[in-house]
Amino acid sequence: MLCGVAEHEFEKFQYNNYYVSGRFLDFENPVEVVMIYRSNYTNSSAALVNSDSSSVFVSAATYSEALVNAGGEVYLFESRQKPYTMHISDMQFFIGIHRESVHTTDMDILDRFYSKMLVNFTKFGEPSPNWQKYDPAKMNFLSLEVDSDRKIEPRMENGFHEELVNFWMIDMFELDQNITEQKKNGNLPVGFLPTEKSISTSASVAVSTINSPTTTTINVPKTNETEEFSTLSPISENYAIYQQWWFPVLILLALLVLIFVFLILKKHINTEYEPI
């Protein structure tokens, strides 16, 4: 598998669907976990990026590890080309879309590298002889950046977003389990969603580091009906297609197309058998 991410992914975007953001690791309490992360930890260190970017980086690491453990081979990379590389901006090197507003000769060099990388991977199963296969112990990846002035070229690095991955896989999973346990014990009300007030006064979550990962705890006292809750509307897990706003529009367009085709065919048949 050839797997890649962009250096800044969704850094400049604010996606407010807590449920979707929290589902990338199958949390039992996705809304609560993501709300606490966003309120307490986003950008608290250089490694702890927003939850949407986290979902991309952590997913890339976990999928790569799972495939390697299953006997597969993975080549992991991260696009870091200046001036700025975000989600899908490196598609210009793959298929020529999302072209940048500022173009440099270094981008042309990287463009040729992408082309050779894809051709080699398709033909030989190896994008480059100098590109090491992913090793979960090293979390190694290829940093894709070209800067002729600073003598920077694509290079192998270790520790692919290691602190971020550890934080989500250790601390946030511990937090999720604690929330579930307290719900079972009746310490959290049904439908509990942490507010900014409840997070700052009642939740205590320890930040992990690469060298000394810590556990995560949340202590929320029993509440009564007068206590403040989140103003967010309830999150439904039912995302059936027919409940989407665009579904009726799609059906209407399909009917119009069918009617149009029917009229064309009818006219063609009438013309074909029209007496001379």
Coordinates of C-alpha atoms in Angstrom, one line a residue:
M1 CA 0.0 0.0 0.0
L2 CA 1.1 3.5 -0.8
C3 CA -0.2 5.8 1.9
G4 CA 0.3 9.5 2.3
V5 CA -0.8 12.6 4.2
A6 CA -0.3 16.4 3.9
E7 CA 1.7 18.3 6.5
H8 CA -1.1 20.6 7.5
E9 CA -4.2 18.6 6.5
F10 CA -7.2 20.4 8.0
E11 CA -5.2 22.9 10.0
K12 CA -7.1 25.9 8.6
F13 CA -10.6 24.3 8.7
Q14 CA -13.0 24.1 11.6
Y15 CA -15.4 21.2 11.2
N16 CA -17.9 21.2 14.0
N17 CA -19.5 17.8 13.6
Y18 CA -18.1 16.3 16.9
Y19 CA -19.7 12.9 16.2
V20 CA -18.0 12.4 12.8
S21 CA -14.7 13.6 14.1
G22 CA -14.9 11.2 17.1
R23 CA -15.7 8.1 15.0
F24 CA -12.3 7.6 13.4
L25 CA -11.2 5.5 16.4
D26 CA -14.5 3.9 17.3
F27 CA -14.9 5.7 20.6
E28 CA -17.9 4.7 22.6
N29 CA -18.4 8.4 23.5
P30 CA -17.1 10.2 20.3
V31 CA -18.9 13.5 21.0
E32 CA -17.6 13.9 24.6
V33 CA -14.1 12.8 23.7
V34 CA -13.7 15.2 20.8
M35 CA -15.3 18.1 22.7
I36 CA -12.8 17.6 25.6
Y37 CA -9.9 17.3 23.2
R38 CA -10.9 20.5 21.3
S39 CA -11.5 22.5 24.4
N40 CA -8.4 21.4 26.3
Y41 CA -5.7 20.1 24.0
T42 CA -5.9 21.3 20.5
N43 CA -2.7 23.2 19.7
S44 CA -1.6 22.9 23.4
S45 CA 1.7 21.6 21.9
A46 CA 3.0 21.5 18.3
A47 CA 2.1 17.8 18.1
L48 CA -1.5 18.1 19.2
V49 CA -3.2 19.3 16.0
N50 CA -6.9 19.7 15.7
S51 CA -9.1 16.7 15.8
D52 CA -9.8 16.6 12.0
S53 CA -6.1 16.5 11.2
S54 CA -5.6 14.1 14.0
S55 CA -8.0 11.7 12.4
V56 CA -6.0 11.7 9.2
F57 CA -2.6 11.2 10.8
V58 CA -3.6 8.6 13.4
S59 CA -5.6 6.7 10.8
A60 CA -2.6 6.6 8.5
A61 CA -0.4 5.2 11.3
T62 CA -2.9 2.7 12.5
Y63 CA -3.9 1.4 9.0
S64 CA -0.2 1.1 8.1
E65 CA 0.6 -0.8 11.2
A66 CA -2.4 -3.1 10.8
L67 CA -1.5 -3.9 7.2
V68 CA 2.2 -4.6 8.1
N69 CA 1.1 -6.9 10.9
A70 CA -1.1 -8.8 8.5
G71 CA 1.9 -9.5 6.3
G72 CA 1.5 -6.6 3.8
E73 CA 3.9 -3.9 2.8
V74 CA 3.4 -0.2 3.2
Y75 CA 5.2 2.9 1.9
L76 CA 4.2 5.9 4.0
F77 CA 4.9 9.5 3.1
E78 CA 4.0 13.0 4.1
S79 CA 3.9 15.9 1.7
R80 CA 5.7 19.0 3.1
Q81 CA 6.3 21.2 0.0
K82 CA 6.5 24.9 0.7
P83 CA 4.9 27.4 0.8
Y84 CA 2.1 25.3 2.3
T85 CA 0.8 21.8 1.9
M86 CA -2.7 21.0 3.2
H87 CA -5.4 18.4 2.5
I88 CA -5.5 17.3 -1.2
S89 CA -3.2 20.1 -2.3
D90 CA -0.6 17.5 -3.4
M91 CA -3.2 16.2 -5.9
Q92 CA -1.6 18.6 -8.4
F93 CA 1.3 16.2 -8.5
F94 CA -0.9 13.1 -8.9
I95 CA -3.5 14.2 -11.4
G96 CA -2.9 17.9 -12.0
I97 CA -5.9 19.3 -10.1
H98 CA -5.9 21.9 -7.3
R99 CA -3.0 23.8 -8.8
E100 CA -1.2 26.2 -6.5
S101 CA -1.4 30.0 -6.8
V102 CA 2.4 30.3 -6.2
H103 CA 4.6 28.0 -8.4
T104 CA 8.3 27.4 -8.0
T105 CA 10.9 25.3 -9.9
D106 CA 11.2 23.1 -6.8
M107 CA 7.6 22.0 -7.4
D108 CA 8.5 20.9 -10.9
I109 CA 11.2 18.7 -9.4
L110 CA 8.8 17.2 -6.9
D111 CA 6.2 16.7 -9.7
R112 CA 8.7 14.6 -11.6
F113 CA 9.4 12.6 -8.4
Y114 CA 5.7 11.9 -7.9
S115 CA 5.4 10.7 -11.5
K116 CA 8.3 8.3 -11.2
M117 CA 7.2 7.1 -7.7
L118 CA 3.7 6.2 -9.0
V119 CA 5.0 4.4 -12.1
N120 CA 7.6 2.4 -10.1
F121 CA 5.0 1.4 -7.5
T122 CA 2.6 0.3 -10.2
K123 CA 5.1 -1.7 -12.2
F124 CA 7.4 -3.1 -9.5
G125 CA 5.5 -2.6 -6.2
E126 CA 8.3 -0.4 -4.9
P127 CA 8.1 3.4 -5.4
S128 CA 11.9 3.9 -4.9
P129 CA 14.9 1.7 -3.9
N130 CA 15.8 4.3 -1.2
W131 CA 12.3 4.3 0.2
Q132 CA 12.2 2.0 3.3
K133 CA 9.0 -0.1 3.9
Y134 CA 7.0 1.0 6.9
D135 CA 8.2 -0.4 10.2
P136 CA 5.7 0.1 13.1
A137 CA 8.6 0.1 15.6
K138 CA 10.3 3.0 13.8
M139 CA 7.1 4.6 12.4
N140 CA 9.3 5.6 9.4
F141 CA 8.1 7.6 6.5
L142 CA 9.3 9.6 3.5
S143 CA 9.2 13.4 3.9
L144 CA 8.4 14.8 0.5
E145 CA 9.9 18.3 0.2
V146 CA 12.3 19.9 -2.3
D147 CA 14.2 23.1 -1.5
S148 CA 17.1 23.7 -3.8
D149 CA 18.4 26.7 -1.9
R150 CA 18.6 24.8 1.4
K151 CA 19.7 21.5 -0.2
I152 CA 16.5 19.7 1.0
E153 CA 15.3 16.7 -1.0
P154 CA 12.9 13.8 -0.2
R155 CA 14.3 11.9 2.9
M156 CA 13.4 9.2 5.3
E157 CA 12.4 10.1 8.9
N158 CA 11.2 8.2 11.9
G159 CA 8.5 8.8 14.5
F160 CA 5.5 9.6 12.2
H161 CA 3.4 11.9 14.4
E162 CA 4.3 9.6 17.3
E163 CA 3.3 11.9 20.2
L164 CA -0.1 12.6 18.6
V165 CA -0.7 8.9 17.9
N166 CA 0.2 7.9 21.5
F167 CA -2.0 10.6 22.9
W168 CA -5.1 9.4 21.0
M169 CA -4.4 5.7 21.3
I170 CA -3.5 5.9 25.0
D171 CA -4.9 9.0 26.8
M172 CA -8.0 9.6 24.8
F173 CA -9.0 5.9 24.8
E174 CA -8.5 5.9 28.6
L175 CA -10.7 9.0 28.8
D176 CA -13.4 7.3 26.6
Q177 CA -13.4 4.2 28.9
N178 CA -13.7 6.4 32.0
I179 CA -16.7 8.3 30.6
T180 CA -18.4 4.9 29.8
E181 CA -17.6 3.6 33.3
Q182 CA -19.0 6.7 35.0
K183 CA -22.1 6.6 32.8
K184 CA -22.7 3.0 33.9
N185 CA -22.2 4.0 37.6
G186 CA -24.7 6.8 37.3
N187 CA -22.1 9.5 37.8
L188 CA -23.0 11.1 34.5
P189 CA -26.6 12.0 33.5
V190 CA -28.1 10.5 30.4
G191 CA -27.3 12.5 27.3
F192 CA -24.3 14.2 29.1
L193 CA -22.3 16.5 26.9
P194 CA -19.4 18.4 28.5
T195 CA -19.7 22.1 28.4
E196 CA -16.7 24.5 28.6
K197 CA -17.6 25.0 32.3
S198 CA -17.8 21.3 33.2
I199 CA -14.6 20.6 31.3
S200 CA -12.6 23.3 33.1
T201 CA -13.9 22.4 36.6
S202 CA -14.6 18.7 36.5
A203 CA -12.4 17.0 33.9
S204 CA -8.8 16.4 34.5
V205 CA -6.9 14.8 31.6
A206 CA -3.2 14.2 31.7
V207 CA -1.2 14.9 28.5
S208 CA 1.1 12.1 27.4
T209 CA 4.5 12.4 26.0
I210 CA 6.6 10.1 23.9
N211 CA 8.9 9.1 26.8
S212 CA 6.4 9.0 29.6
P213 CA 2.8 8.3 28.5
T214 CA 0.3 8.9 31.3
T215 CA -3.2 7.8 31.9
T216 CA -6.3 9.8 31.4
T217 CA -9.0 10.5 34.0
I218 CA -12.2 12.4 34.1
N219 CA -14.1 13.2 37.3
V220 CA -17.5 14.7 36.8
P221 CA -19.8 14.9 39.9
K222 CA -23.4 13.9 39.9
T223 CA -25.6 16.6 38.5
N224 CA -29.1 17.8 38.9
E225 CA -31.7 19.3 36.6
T226 CA -30.5 22.8 37.2
E227 CA -26.9 22.2 36.0
E228 CA -25.7 23.6 32.7
F229 CA -25.6 21.2 29.7
S230 CA -24.3 21.6 26.2
T231 CA -26.5 23.6 23.9
L232 CA -25.7 21.2 21.0
S233 CA -28.6 19.4 19.6
P234 CA -28.7 15.6 20.2
I235 CA -26.5 13.7 17.8
S236 CA -28.3 10.9 16.0
E237 CA -26.5 7.8 14.8
N238 CA -29.1 7.3 12.1
Y239 CA -27.6 8.7 8.9
A240 CA -29.9 6.9 6.3
I241 CA -29.5 8.2 2.8
Y242 CA -33.2 9.0 2.5
Q243 CA -33.0 11.4 5.4
Q244 CA -30.4 13.6 3.8
W245 CA -31.5 17.0 2.4
W246 CA -30.2 16.2 -1.0
F247 CA -32.0 12.9 -1.4
P248 CA -35.4 14.3 -2.7
V249 CA -33.4 16.6 -5.1
L250 CA -31.6 13.5 -6.5
I251 CA -34.8 11.6 -7.0
L252 CA -36.4 14.6 -8.8
L253 CA -33.4 14.9 -11.1
A254 CA -33.5 11.1 -11.8
L255 CA -37.2 11.3 -12.7
L256 CA -36.6 14.3 -15.0
V257 CA -33.8 12.4 -16.8
L258 CA -36.1 9.3 -17.3
I259 CA -38.9 11.5 -18.6
F260 CA -36.6 13.2 -21.1
V261 CA -35.2 9.8 -22.3
F262 CA -38.8 8.5 -22.7
L263 CA -39.8 11.5 -24.8
I264 CA -36.8 11.1 -27.0
L265 CA -37.4 7.4 -27.6
K266 CA -41.1 8.0 -28.2
K267 CA -40.3 10.6 -30.8
H268 CA -37.8 8.4 -32.5
I269 CA -40.3 5.5 -32.7
N270 CA -43.0 7.7 -34.1
T271 CA -40.6 9.1 -36.7
E272 CA -39.4 5.6 -37.7
Y273 CA -42.9 4.3 -38.5
E274 CA -44.4 7.5 -40.0
P275 CA -45.8 6.7 -43.5
I276 CA -44.1 8.3 -46.5

